[in-house]
Every structure is written in structure tokens, then in C-alpha cells.
Short mmCIF file of C-alpha atoms in Angstrom, two decimals:
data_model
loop_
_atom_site.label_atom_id
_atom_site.label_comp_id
_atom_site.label_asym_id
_atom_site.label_seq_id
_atom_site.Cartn_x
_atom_site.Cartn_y
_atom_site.Cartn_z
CA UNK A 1 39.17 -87.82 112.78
CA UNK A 2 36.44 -88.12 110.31
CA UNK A 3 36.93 -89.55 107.09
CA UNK A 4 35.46 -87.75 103.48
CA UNK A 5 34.50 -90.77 101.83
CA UNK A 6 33.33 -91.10 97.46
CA UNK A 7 29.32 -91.56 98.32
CA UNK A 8 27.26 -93.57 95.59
CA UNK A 9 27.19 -92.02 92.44
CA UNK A 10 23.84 -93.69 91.14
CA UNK A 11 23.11 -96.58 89.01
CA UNK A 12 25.97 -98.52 87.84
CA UNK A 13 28.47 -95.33 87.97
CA UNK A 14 31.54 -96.65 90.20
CA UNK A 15 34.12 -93.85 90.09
CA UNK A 16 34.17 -90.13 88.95
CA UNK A 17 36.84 -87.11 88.52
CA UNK A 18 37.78 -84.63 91.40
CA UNK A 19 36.48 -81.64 89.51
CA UNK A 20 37.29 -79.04 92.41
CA UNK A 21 38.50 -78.93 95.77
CA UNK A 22 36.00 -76.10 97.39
CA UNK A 23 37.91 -76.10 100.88
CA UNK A 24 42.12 -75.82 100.96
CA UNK A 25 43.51 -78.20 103.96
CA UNK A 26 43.61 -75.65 107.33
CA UNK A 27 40.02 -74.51 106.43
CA UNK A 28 37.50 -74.22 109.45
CA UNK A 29 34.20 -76.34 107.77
CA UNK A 30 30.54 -76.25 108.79
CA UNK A 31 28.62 -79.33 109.09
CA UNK A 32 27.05 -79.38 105.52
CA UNK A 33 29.66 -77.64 103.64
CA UNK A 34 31.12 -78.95 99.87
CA UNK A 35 34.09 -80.13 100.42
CA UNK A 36 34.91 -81.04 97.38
CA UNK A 37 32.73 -81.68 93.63
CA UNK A 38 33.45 -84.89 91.83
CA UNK A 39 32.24 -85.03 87.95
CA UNK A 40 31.03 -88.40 86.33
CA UNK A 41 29.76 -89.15 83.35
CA UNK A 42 26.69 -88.06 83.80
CA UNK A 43 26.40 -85.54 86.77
CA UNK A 44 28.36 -83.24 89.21
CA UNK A 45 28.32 -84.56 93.05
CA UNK A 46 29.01 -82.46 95.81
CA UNK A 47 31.07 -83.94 98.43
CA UNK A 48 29.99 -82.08 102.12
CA UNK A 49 30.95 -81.90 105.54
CA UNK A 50 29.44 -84.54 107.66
CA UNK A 51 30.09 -82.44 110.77
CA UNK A 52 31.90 -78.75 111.54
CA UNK A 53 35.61 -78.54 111.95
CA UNK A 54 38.94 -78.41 110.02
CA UNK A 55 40.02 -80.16 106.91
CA UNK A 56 42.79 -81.48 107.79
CA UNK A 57 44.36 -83.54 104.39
CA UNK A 58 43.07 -84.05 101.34
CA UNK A 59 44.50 -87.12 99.95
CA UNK A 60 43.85 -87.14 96.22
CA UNK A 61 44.71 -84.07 93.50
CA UNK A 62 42.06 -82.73 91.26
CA UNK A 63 42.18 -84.43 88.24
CA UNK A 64 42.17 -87.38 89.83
CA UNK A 65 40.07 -90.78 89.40
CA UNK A 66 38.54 -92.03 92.54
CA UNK A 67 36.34 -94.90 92.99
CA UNK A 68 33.07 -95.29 95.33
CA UNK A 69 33.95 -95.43 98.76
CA UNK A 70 37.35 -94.11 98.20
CA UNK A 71 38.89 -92.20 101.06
CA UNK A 72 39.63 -88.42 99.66
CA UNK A 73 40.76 -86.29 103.15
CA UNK A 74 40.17 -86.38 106.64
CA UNK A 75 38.10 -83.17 109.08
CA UNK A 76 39.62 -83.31 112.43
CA UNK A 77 36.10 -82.41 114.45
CA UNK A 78 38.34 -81.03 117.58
CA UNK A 79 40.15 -78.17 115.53
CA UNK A 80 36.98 -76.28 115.66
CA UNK A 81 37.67 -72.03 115.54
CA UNK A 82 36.02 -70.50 119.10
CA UNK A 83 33.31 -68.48 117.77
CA UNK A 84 33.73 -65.06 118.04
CA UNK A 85 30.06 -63.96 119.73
CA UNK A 86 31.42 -66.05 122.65
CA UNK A 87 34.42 -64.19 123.07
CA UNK A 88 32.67 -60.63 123.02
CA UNK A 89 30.51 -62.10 125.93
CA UNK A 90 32.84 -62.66 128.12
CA UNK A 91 34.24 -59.02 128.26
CA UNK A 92 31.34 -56.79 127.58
CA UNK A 93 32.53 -54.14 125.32
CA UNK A 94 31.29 -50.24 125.94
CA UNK A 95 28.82 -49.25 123.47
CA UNK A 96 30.55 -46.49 121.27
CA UNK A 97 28.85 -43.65 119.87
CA UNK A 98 27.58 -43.15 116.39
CA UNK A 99 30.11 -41.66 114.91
CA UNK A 100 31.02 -41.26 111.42
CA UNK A 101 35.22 -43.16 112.62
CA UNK A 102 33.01 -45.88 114.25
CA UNK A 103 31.26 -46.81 111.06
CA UNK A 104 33.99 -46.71 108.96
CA UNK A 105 36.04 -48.89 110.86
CA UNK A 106 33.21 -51.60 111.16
CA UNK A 107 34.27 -54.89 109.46
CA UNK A 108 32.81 -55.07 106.35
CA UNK A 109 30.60 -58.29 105.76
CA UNK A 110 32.42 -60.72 103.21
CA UNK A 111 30.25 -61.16 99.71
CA UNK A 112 29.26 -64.20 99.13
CA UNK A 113 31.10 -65.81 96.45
CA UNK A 114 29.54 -65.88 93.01
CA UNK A 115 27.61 -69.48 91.46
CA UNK A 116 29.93 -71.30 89.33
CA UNK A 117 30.23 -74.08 87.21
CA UNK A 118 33.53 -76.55 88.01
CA UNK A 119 34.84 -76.18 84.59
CA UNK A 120 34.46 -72.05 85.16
CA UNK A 121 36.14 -72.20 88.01
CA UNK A 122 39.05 -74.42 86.97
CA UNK A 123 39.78 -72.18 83.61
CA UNK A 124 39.17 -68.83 86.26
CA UNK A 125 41.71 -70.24 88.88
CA UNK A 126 44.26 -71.33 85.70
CA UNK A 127 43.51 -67.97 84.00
CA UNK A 128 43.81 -65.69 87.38
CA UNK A 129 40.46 -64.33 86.73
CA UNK A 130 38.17 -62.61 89.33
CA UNK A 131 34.71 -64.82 89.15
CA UNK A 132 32.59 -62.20 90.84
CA UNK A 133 34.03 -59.68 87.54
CA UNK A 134 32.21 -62.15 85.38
CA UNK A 135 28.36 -61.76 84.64
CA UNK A 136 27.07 -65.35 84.49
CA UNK A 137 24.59 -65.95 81.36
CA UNK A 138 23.61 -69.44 83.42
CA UNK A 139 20.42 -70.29 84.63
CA UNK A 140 19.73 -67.88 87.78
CA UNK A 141 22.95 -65.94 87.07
CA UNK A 142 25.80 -68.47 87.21
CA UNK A 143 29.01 -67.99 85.70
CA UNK A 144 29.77 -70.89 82.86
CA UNK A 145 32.66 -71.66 81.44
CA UNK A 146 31.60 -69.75 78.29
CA UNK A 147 31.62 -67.04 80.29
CA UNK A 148 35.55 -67.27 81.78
CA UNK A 149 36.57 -67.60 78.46
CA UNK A 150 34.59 -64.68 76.68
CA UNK A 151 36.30 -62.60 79.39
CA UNK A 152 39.27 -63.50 79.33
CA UNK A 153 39.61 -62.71 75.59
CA UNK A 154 37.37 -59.25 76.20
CA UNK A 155 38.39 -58.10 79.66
CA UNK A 156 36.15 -59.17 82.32
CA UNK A 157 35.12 -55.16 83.10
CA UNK A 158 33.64 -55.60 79.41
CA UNK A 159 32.38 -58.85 80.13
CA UNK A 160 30.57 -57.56 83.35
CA UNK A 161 28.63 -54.79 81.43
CA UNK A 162 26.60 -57.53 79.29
CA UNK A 163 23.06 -57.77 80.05
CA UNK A 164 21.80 -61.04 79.33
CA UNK A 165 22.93 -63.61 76.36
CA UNK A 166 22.04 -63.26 72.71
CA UNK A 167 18.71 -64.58 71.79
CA UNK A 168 19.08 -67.77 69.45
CA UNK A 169 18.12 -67.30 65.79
CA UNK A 170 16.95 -70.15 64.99
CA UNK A 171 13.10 -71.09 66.38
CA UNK A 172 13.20 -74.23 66.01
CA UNK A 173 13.57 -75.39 69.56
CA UNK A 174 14.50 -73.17 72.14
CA UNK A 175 14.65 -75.65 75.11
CA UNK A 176 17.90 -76.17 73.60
CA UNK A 177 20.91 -73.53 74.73
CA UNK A 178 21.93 -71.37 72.24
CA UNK A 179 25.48 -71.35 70.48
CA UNK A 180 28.06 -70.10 72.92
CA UNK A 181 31.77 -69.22 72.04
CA UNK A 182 34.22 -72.22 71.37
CA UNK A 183 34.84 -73.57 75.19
CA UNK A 184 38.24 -74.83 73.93
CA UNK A 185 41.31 -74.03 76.16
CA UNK A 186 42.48 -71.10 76.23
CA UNK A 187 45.53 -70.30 74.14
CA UNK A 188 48.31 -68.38 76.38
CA UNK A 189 50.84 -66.08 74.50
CA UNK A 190 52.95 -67.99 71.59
CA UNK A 191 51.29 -70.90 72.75
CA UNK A 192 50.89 -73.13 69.14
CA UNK A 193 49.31 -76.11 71.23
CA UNK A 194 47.68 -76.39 74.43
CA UNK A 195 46.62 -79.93 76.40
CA UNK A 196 43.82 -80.25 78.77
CA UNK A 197 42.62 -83.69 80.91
CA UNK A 198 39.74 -85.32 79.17
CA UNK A 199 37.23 -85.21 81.58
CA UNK A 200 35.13 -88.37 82.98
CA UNK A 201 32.20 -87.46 81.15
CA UNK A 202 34.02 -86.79 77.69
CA UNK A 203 35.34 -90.38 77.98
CA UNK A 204 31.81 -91.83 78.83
CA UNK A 205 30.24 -90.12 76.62
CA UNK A 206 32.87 -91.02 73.96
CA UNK A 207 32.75 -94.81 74.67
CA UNK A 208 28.93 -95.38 74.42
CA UNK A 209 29.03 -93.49 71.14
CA UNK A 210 31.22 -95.73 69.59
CA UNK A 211 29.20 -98.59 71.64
CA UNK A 212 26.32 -98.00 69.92
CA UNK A 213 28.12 -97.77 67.01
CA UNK A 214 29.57 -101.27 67.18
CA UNK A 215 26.79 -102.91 69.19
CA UNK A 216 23.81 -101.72 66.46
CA UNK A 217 22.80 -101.94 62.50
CA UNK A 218 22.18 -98.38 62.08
CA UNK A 219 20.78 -97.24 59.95
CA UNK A 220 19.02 -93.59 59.31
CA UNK A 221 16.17 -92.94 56.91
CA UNK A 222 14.86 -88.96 55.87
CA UNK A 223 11.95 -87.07 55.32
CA UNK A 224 10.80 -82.99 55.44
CA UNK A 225 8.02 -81.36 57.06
CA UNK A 226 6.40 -78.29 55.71
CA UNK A 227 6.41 -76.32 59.36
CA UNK A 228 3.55 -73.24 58.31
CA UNK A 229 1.03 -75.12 59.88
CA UNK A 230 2.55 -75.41 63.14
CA UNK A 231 4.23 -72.29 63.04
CA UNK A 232 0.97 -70.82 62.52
CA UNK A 233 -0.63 -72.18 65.26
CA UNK A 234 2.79 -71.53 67.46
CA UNK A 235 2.28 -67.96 66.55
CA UNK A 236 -1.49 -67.83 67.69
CA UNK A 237 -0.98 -69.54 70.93
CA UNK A 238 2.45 -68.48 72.40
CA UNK A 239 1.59 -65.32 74.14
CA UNK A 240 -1.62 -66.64 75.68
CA UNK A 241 0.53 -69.46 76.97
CA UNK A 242 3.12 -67.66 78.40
CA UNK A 243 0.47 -65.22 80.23
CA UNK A 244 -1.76 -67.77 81.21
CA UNK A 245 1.12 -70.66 82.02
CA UNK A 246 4.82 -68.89 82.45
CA UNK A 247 5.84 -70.90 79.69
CA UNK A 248 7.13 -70.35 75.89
CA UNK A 249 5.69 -72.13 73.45
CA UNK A 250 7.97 -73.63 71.64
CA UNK A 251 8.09 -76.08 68.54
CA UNK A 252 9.54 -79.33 71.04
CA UNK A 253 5.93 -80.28 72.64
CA UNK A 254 4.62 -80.41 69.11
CA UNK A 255 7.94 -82.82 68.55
CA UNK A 256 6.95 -84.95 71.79
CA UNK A 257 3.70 -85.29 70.78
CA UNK A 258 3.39 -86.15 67.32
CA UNK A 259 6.79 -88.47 68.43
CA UNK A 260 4.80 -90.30 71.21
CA UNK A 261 1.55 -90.68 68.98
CA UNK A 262 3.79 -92.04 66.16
CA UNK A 263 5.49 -94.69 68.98
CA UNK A 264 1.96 -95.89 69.59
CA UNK A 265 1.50 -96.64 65.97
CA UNK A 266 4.63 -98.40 65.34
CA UNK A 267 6.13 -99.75 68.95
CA UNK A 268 9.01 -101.35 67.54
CA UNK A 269 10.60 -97.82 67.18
CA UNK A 270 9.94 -97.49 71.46
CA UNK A 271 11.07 -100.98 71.99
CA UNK A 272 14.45 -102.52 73.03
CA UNK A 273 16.33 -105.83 72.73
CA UNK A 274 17.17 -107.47 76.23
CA UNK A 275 19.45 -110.27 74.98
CA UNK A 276 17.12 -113.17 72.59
CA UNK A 277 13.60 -111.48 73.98
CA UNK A 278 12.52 -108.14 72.38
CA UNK A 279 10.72 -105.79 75.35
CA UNK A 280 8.44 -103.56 74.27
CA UNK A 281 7.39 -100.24 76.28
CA UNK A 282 3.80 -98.88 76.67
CA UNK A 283 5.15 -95.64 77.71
CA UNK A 284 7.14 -92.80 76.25
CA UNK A 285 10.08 -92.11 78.57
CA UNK A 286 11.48 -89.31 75.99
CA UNK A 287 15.27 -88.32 76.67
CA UNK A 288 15.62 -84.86 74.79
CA UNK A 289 19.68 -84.08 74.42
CA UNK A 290 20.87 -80.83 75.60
CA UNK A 291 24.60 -78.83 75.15
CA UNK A 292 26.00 -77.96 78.30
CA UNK A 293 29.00 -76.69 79.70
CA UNK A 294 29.96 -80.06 80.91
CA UNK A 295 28.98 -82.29 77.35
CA UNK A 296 25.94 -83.31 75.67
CA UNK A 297 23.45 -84.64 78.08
CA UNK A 298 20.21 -86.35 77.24
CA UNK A 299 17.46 -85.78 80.32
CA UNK A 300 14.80 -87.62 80.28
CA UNK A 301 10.76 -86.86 80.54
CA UNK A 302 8.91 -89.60 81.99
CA UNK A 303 5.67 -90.51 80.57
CA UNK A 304 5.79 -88.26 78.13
CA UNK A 305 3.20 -89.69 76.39
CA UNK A 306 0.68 -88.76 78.98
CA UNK A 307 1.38 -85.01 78.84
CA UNK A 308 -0.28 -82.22 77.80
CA UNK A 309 2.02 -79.38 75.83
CA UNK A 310 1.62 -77.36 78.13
CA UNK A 311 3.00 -79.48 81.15
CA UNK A 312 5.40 -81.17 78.92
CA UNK A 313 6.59 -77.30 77.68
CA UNK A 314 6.91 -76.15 81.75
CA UNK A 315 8.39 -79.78 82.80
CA UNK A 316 11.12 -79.65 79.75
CA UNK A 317 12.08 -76.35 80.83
CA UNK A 318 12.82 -77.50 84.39
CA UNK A 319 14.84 -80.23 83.85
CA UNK A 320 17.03 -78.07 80.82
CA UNK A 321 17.61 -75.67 83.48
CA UNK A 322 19.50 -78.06 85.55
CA UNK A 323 21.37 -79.75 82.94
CA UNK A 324 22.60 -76.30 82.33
CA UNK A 325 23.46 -75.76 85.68
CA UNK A 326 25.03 -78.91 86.42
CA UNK A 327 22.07 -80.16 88.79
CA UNK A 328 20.59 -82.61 87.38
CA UNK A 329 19.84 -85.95 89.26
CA UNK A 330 20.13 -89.70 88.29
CA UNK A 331 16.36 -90.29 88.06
CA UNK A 332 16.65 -87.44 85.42
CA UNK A 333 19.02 -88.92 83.04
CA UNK A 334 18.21 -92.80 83.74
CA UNK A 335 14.68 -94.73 82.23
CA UNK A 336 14.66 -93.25 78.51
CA UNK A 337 12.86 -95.61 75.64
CA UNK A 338 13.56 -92.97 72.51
CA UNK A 339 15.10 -89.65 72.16
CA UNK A 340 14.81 -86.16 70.33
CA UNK A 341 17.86 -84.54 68.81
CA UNK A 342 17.86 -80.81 67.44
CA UNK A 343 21.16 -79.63 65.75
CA UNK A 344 18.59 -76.78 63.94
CA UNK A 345 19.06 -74.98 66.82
CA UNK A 346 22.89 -74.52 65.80
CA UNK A 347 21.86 -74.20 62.23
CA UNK A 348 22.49 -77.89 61.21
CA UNK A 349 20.40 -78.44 57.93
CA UNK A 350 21.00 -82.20 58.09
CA UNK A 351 22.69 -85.13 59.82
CA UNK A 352 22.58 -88.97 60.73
CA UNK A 353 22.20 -88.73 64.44
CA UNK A 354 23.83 -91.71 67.05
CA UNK A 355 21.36 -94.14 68.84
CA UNK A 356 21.11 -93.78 72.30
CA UNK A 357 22.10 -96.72 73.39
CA UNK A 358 20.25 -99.28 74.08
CA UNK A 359 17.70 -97.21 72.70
CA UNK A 360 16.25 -98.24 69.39
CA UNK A 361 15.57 -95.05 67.81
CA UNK A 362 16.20 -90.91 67.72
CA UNK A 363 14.96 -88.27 65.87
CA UNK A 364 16.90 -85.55 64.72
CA UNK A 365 15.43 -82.43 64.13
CA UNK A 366 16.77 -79.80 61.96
CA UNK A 367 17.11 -76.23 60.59
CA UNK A 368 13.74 -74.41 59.21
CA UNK A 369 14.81 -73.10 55.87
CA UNK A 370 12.68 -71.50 53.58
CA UNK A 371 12.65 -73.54 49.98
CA UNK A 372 10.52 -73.66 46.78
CA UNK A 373 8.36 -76.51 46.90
CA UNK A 374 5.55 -78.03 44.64
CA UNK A 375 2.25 -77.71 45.68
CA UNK A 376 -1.10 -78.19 43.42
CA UNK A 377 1.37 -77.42 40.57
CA UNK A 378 2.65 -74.98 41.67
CA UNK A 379 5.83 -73.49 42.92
CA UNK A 380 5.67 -71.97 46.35
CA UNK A 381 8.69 -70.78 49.28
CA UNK A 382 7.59 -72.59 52.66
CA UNK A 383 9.39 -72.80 55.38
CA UNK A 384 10.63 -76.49 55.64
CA UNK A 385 12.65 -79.09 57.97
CA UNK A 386 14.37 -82.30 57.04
CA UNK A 387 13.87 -84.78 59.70
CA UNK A 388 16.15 -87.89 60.38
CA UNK A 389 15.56 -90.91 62.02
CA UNK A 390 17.92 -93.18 63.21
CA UNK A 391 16.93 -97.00 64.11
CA UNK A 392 19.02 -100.30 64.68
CA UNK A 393 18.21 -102.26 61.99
CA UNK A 394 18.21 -105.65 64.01
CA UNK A 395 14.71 -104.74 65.21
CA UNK A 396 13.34 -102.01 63.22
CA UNK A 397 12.69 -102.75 59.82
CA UNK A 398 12.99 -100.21 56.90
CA UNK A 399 9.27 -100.28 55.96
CA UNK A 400 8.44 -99.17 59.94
CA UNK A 401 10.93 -96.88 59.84
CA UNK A 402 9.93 -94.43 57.42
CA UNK A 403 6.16 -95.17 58.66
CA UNK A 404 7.33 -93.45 61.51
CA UNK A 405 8.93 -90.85 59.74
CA UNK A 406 5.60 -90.53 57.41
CA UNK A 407 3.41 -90.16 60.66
CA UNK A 408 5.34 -87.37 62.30
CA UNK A 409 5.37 -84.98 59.09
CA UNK A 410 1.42 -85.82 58.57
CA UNK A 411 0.88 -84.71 62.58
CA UNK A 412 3.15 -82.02 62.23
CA UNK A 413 1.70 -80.58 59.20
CA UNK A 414 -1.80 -80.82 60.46
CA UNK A 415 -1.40 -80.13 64.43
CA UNK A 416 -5.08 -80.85 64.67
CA UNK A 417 -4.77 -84.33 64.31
CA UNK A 418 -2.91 -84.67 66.92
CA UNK A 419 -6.30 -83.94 68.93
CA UNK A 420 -7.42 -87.12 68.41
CA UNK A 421 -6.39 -90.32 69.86
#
């Protein structure tokens, strides 16, 4: 009997969620197969078969909180199925003839079944909706939660006949997922309330927002950019990026970079306190915080710093592929020094953005809104973006603070300077 044991989870994660069971106890199991996926705070693990043949008990209920090393069910390795090739060799069968009864009655092959999130899955299965109805808007084609729930209130046949998801209307930072339908639960018939588990990841998430509530001074200071420049040369440049590069330009490398050369000016704002000693970082580790399905994660770009837009542009699409897909890996989400934040994208036009703790700074970017401003005397529309940043106050002074601030909107508002180091 082998045991299915809770592997390591990554740095200093010691228990996760049973999100899904994949196999049902009297399933026949390959060597390699999920067993079962376990969600933590920050990532989904799949659980597989250390060798072929039949799950025998599974010991814990989804929903449940296991620990690392924890035993979760048992594959008995001798209840393996006889394969079937072996059986048609021992009793060689006559070779029938070609006809149109023979074909027909041929077994047909078994489709395999469609890529889904956990949480789609778990509102599909509690919802008695066909996945492989549903036409996933995921990276690659996988079905999201989003998904489940658009068809359950539309009809998944409806649901099916959508081509691809609606672009976002707001440019200011694509890299981010656009607005999707409410993911609450869903609301049976003269249902007035409905209760779902919080998940691990909710609760994580949850208790290091109120940590660096409690554990900081924070503190956020504003400014606004004037965004024609950039937008200008955004507009010049995209298509000859994307040809040349299979990238879209978007406005986030201009972020990173005018971020990272504004780091270098005042480190305090890429620095972190490690008990009475302050350390500062001479690199840009820049953790950029993305919606998903599963919560807000924040992946992070290492050496950020040292990246052209280009690579930065084709790297940050990578890794927000797999935090939409539930794929991303510790060394993605572990390492940060300072992150981005861009509620524009969902048409915020303001806000005081949480520290990522122990991180010492984050900038929120925002909405472009066109607005009468004053320039040479004159009143003129441009198309503008407040900008936020907030600091902990124990290390980052006010003065330093809007320095920062000051030094992103001149790079951003003359993208040329950024040229020179």
C-alpha cells in the first residue's frame, strides 16, 4: 500500500486546502496522475501518483486543512486493471471486413476532459454543469470560474458560442486581466443568502493585509502624470514591437522602468527593515499584482532593473499567464523589494494602495482620464493619471517620498530620459 502524502509547499507555507479530489476511491491510476490539487495561499499543488494502480481511500474531504506531510489516501499498487492489448493477444481475433456495421460499432475514443481551474470545477460539479459545454476565456483555452458562472446564468449552449473575451477599455495596463463578471456564489432559486468556505488563500491574503496594516506607518502621498508623451511614443512603437518581438506594448515597462530608475535615486523606497538594521537592495525585484480566479496575486520580476522593455514586456506576460492559470511557482511569487498596483485597469480613478509586506513601498497606478489642465497659460484637455504611492513611514520619510513620486511623472512625461542612465 502506498501512501499519498502533503509534499512541501515552498518557503515557509506548512498546510494548504484540498481544493479537488481528481480521482474517486476504486479509480485505476497511472504512475504520474493528479490525485488530488491542494490550494495555499499562494499557489495550486498537484498531488500525483507515485506509481500505477488503484486509489484505494482517501482520508480527508475537500475543504479540508491538511498540513505538510499529512497522510491524504492510500493506492494499493496490486489492484492494477489487466490491460486490454494483452488480452486481445492471447486469442487472436479474425480481421473483419470494412464494413459500414463494423465501423459503427467501433468504440469511440473518450475526449479528453476540458482544462479547468479548481474553483470552476467545484461551482460546475455544485451547479451540475457540463465543463466541456463551457468555452474557457483562460490562458490557452481553460475554463475559469468566470466562465461556470456566466453560463450558468446564460445557458452554457450560449456560453459555448462566445469567441474570445471582451477586450478591456481601459489602456492603461493590459498585463492586467480585464473585469470579469462578479465570481460570487451562485444564488439558487429563493435563495436570499448563500455561504461558501473561505478559501486558504482568502485567509492569507486577508491576514497579511491587515499585517501590514498593523505592523507599518503608512502613509500614501499623490501626484498626476500627463500620459501624451508616452502614449505617443506607445502608439509609434507598438506594432513594430509586436511584429518584430510577439509582444504588445503596453504602458507597464514604461511603469518598471521609470519605477526602477526612480529606486536608484532614492533607495530607501527599495529598502526594508530586518529588525534594528535597515537592508538596502541594489536590485529591483518588482512584484506586479494581478486578479485571478483564485485572489489577487503579486508575481514577481527579478532584476527588473536590468531589463530592457522589451524583455521585461515578453517576461511580464509569461508569468501573468500563469497566475491566470493557476501555475505559477514559488520562485515566482517569493524575492520582491517594491511593487506596482493598477486599479485603472478596472476604472479606479484613485486609491491608497496596501504595502506589500515587508515591502516598503507600492505604486498604484490609475485610470487615464482626459481633464483640462494649465499649460503656458493656457487651458488644454490631456489625457492624465493620478499616481499613488504608498511607503511605511518608519523608514521612508515624506520629503523622499514624493521625490519619488516627482521622478516617475518627470520620466514618464519625457520617455526619453529614461535613455540615459
Amino acid at each position: 500500500m502506498i501512501s499519498i502524502k502533503v509534499p512541501p509547499l515552498g518557503e515557509s507555507i506548512v498546510e494548504a486546502t484540498i481544493a479537488r479530489w481528481v480521482k474517486r476511491e476504486g479509480d485505476t491510476v497511472a504512475q504520474g496522475d493528479t490525485i488530488v490539487e491542494l490550494e495555499t495561499d499562494k499557489i495550486t499543488v498537484e498531488v500525483p501518483a507515485l506509481k500505477a494502480g488503484t486509489l484505494v481511500k482517501r482520508l480527508h474531504q475537500e475543504g479540508d486543512v491538511v498540513k505538510v506531510d499529512d497522510e491524504l489516501g492510500q493506492i494499493d499498487e496490486t489492484a492494477i486493471a489487466p490491460a486490454p492489448k494483452a488480452a486481445a493477444a492471447a486469442t487472436p481475433a479474425p480481421t473483419p471486413s470494412p464494413t459500414p456495421a463494423t465501423v459503427s460499432s467501433a468504440p469511440a475514443s473518450t475526449p479528453a476532459p476540458p482544462r479547468a481551474s479548481p474553483a470552476a470545477r467545484r461551482v460546475a460539479e455544485d451547479s451540475g454543469i457540463d465543463l466541456g459545454a463551457v468555452s474557457g476565456s483562460g490562458r490557452g483555452g481553460m475554463v475559469t470560474k468566470s466562465d461556470v458562472v456566466v453560463a450558468h446564468g446564460d445557458g452554457a449552449s450560449a456560453h459555448a458560442t462566445r469567441t474570445a473575451p471582451a477586450a478591456p477599455s481601459i489602456p492603461a495596463a493590459p498585463s492586467v486581466p480585464a473585469p470579469r463578471p462578479t465570481t460570487l456564489p451562485m444564488q439558487r432559486p429563493q435563495e436570499r443568502e448563500t455561504r461558501e468556505r473561505i478559501t486558504t488563500r482568502r485567509k492569507r491574503i486577508a491576514e497579511n493585509l491587515v499585517q501590514a496594516q498593523h505592523a507599518t506607518a503608512h502613509l500614501t502621498t499623490f501626484n498626476e502624470i500627463d500620459m501624451s508623451a508616452v502614449m505617443g511614443v506607445r502608439d509609434r512603437l507598438k506594432e513594430r514591437v509586436e511584429k518584430q518581438h510577439g509582444v504588445k506594448l503596453t504602458f507597464m515597462p514604461f511603469f518598471a522602468r521609470a519605477a526602477a530608475m526612480a529606486l536608484e535615486a532614492y533607495p530607501v523606497v527599495n529598502a526594508q527593515i530586518d529588525g534594528d538594521a535597515i537592508v538596502y537592495k541594489h536590485y529591483v525585484n518588482l512584484g506586479i499584482a494581478v486578479a485571478s480566479d483564485q485572489g489577487l496575486v503579486v508575481p514577481v520580476i527579478k532584476d527588473a532593473d536590468r531589463m530592457g522593455m522589451v524583455e521585461f514586456s515578453r517576461t511580464l506576460s509569461a508569468v501573468a499567464a500563469r497566475a491566470r492559470d493557476g501555475k505559477l511557482t514559488m520562485d515566482d511569487l517569493t524575492g520582491g523589494t517594491f511593487t506596482i498596483t493598477n486599479g485603472g485597469v478596472f476604472g479606479s480613478l484613485v486609491s491608497t494602495p496596501i504595502l506589500n509586506y515587508p515591502q516598503v513601498g507600492i505604486l498604484g497606478l490609475h485610470k487615464i482620464q482626459d481633464r483640462p489642465i494649465a499649460v503656458g497659460g493656457e487651458v488644454v484637455i490631456r489625457p492624465m493619471m493620478y499616481i499613488a504611492l504608498s511607503y511605511d513611514h518608519r523608514l521612508v520619510d515624506g520629503q523622499q517620498a514624493v521625490l519619488f513620486l516627482v521622478r516617475v511623472k518627470e520620466l514618464m512625461e519625457d520617455p526619453a530620459a529614461m535613455l540615459i542612465d
